[in-house]
PDB file of C-alpha atoms in Angstrom:
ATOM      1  CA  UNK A  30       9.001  12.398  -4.944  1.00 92.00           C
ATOM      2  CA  UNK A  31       6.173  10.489  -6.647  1.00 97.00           C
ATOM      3  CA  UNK A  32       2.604  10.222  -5.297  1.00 98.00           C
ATOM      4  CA  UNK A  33      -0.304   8.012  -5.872  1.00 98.00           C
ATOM      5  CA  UNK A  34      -4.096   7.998  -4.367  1.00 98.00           C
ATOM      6  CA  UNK A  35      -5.664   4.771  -4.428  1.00 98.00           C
ATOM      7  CA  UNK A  36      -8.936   2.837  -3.031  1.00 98.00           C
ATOM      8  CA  UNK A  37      -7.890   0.190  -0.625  1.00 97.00           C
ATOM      9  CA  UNK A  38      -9.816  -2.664  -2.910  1.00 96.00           C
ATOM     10  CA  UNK A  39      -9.170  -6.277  -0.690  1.00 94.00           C
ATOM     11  CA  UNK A  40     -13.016  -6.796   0.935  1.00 92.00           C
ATOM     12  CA  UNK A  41     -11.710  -6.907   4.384  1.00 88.00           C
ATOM     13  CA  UNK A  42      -9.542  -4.035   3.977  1.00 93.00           C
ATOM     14  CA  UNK A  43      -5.357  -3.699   4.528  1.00 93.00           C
ATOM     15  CA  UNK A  44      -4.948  -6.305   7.071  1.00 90.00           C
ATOM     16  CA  UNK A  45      -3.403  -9.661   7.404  1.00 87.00           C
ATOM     17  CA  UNK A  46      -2.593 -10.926   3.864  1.00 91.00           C
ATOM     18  CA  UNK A  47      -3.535  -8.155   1.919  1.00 94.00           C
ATOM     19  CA  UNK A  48      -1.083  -6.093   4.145  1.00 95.00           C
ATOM     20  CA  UNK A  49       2.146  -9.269   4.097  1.00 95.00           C
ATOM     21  CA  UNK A  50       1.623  -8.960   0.047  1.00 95.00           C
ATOM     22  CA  UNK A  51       1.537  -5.520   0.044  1.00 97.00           C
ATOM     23  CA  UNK A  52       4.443  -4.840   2.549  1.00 97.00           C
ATOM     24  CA  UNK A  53       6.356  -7.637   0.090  1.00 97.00           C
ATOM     25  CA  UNK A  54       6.062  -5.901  -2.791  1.00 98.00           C
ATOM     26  CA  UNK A  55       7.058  -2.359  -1.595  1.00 98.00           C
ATOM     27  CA  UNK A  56      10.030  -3.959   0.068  1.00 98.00           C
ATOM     28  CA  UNK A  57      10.923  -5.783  -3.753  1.00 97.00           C
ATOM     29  CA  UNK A  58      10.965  -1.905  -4.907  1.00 97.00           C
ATOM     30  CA  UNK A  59      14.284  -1.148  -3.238  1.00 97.00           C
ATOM     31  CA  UNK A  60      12.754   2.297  -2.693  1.00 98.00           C
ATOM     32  CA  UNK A  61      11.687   4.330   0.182  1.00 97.00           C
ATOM     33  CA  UNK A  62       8.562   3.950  -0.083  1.00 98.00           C
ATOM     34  CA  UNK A  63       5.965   5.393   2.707  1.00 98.00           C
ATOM     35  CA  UNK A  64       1.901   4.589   2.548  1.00 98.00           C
ATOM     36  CA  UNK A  65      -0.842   6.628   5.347  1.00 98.00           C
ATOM     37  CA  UNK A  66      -4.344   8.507   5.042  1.00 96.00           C
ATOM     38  CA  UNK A  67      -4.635  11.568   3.366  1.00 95.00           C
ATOM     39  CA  UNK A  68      -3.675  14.573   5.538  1.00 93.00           C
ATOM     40  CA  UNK A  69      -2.066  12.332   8.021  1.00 93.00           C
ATOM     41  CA  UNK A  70       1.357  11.093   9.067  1.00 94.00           C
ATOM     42  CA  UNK A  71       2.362   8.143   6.599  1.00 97.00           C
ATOM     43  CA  UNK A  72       4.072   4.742   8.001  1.00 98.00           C
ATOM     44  CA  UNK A  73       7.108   2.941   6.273  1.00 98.00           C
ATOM     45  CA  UNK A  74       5.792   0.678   3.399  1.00 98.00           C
ATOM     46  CA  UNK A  75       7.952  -2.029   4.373  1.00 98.00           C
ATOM     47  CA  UNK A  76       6.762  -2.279   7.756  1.00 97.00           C
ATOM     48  CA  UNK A  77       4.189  -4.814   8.015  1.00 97.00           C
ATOM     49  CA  UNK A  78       2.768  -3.780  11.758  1.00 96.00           C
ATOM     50  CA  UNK A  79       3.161   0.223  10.399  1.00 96.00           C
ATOM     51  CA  UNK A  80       0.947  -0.699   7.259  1.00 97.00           C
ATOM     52  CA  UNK A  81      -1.217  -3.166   9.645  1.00 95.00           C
ATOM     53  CA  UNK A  82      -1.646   0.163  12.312  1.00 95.00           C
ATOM     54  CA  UNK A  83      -3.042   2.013   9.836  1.00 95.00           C
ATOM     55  CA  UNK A  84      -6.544  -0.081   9.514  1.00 93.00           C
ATOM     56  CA  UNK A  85      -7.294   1.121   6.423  1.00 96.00           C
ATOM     57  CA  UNK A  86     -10.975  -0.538   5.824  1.00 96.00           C
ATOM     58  CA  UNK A  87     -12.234  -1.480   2.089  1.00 96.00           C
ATOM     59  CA  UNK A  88     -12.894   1.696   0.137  1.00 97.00           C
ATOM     60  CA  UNK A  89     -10.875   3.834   1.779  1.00 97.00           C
ATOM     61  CA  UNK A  90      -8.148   5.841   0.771  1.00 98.00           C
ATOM     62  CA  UNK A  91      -4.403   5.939   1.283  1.00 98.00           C
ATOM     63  CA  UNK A  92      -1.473   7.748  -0.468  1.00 98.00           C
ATOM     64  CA  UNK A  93       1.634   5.887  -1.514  1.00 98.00           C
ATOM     65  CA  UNK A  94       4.606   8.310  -2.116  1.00 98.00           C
ATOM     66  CA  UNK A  95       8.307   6.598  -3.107  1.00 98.00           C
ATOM     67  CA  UNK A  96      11.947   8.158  -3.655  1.00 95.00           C
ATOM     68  CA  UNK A  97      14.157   7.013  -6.256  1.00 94.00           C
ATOM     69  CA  UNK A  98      14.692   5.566  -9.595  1.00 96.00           C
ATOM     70  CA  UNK A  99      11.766   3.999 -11.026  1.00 97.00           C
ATOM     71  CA  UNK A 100       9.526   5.268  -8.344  1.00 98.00           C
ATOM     72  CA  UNK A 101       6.878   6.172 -10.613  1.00 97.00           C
ATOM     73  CA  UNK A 102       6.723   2.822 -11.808  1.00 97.00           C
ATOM     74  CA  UNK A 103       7.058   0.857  -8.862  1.00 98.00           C
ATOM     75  CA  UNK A 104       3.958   2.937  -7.553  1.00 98.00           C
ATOM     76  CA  UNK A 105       2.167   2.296 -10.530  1.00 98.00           C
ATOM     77  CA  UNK A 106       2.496  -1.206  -9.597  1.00 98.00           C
ATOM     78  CA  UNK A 107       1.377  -1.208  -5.901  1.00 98.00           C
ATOM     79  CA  UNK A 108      -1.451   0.539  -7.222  1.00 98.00           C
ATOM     80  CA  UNK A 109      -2.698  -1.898  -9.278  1.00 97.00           C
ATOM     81  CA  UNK A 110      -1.767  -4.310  -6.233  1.00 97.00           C
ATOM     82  CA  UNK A 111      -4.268  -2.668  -3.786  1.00 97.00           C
ATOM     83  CA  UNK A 112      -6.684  -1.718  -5.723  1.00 96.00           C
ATOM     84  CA  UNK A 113      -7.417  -5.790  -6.274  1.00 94.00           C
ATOM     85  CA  UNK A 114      -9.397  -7.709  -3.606  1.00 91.00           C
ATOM     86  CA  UNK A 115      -6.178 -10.010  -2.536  1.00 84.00           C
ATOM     87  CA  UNK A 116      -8.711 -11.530   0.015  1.00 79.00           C
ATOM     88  CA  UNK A 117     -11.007 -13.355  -3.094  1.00 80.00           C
ATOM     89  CA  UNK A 118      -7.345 -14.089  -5.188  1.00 78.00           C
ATOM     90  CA  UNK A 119      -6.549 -16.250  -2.045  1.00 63.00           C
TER      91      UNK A 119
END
């Protein structure tokens, strides 16, 4: 199982948009793919009112972990996804 740690970079944190384009591109992964705090219980990548829940505020931290082919690079790339600030891109 892969694992990435990553700074949640969006201004306003994981929320609304940040968390739809987010929650998009783990679901374009085909993989099972699982994002939460560090030491706590993670939520489904693909849900967008798990990843929502989770309220994970700019500057904080979050662990991605996928299973599968290709899940080192498909976490590679929702790194580089959240560590942007999606809420300036808009």
């Amino acid at each position: 199982m892969a694992q990435r740690t990553v700074a949640i970079g969006s201004s306003v944190g994981l929320h609304a948009r940040p968390a739809a384009l987010f929650v998009e591109a783990a679901q374009e992964t085909g993989l099972d793919v699982e994002i939460g705090r560090p030491g706590q219980d993670a939520v489904d990548a693909t849900s967008i009112l798990g990843v929502m829940a989770l309220g994970a505020k700019h500057g904080e931290e979050v662990v991605l972990t996928a299973d599968g082919d290709g899940a080192d690079a498909a976490l590679d790339s929702l790194v580089a996804l959240l560590e942007r600030d999606l809420d300036a891109e808009g």
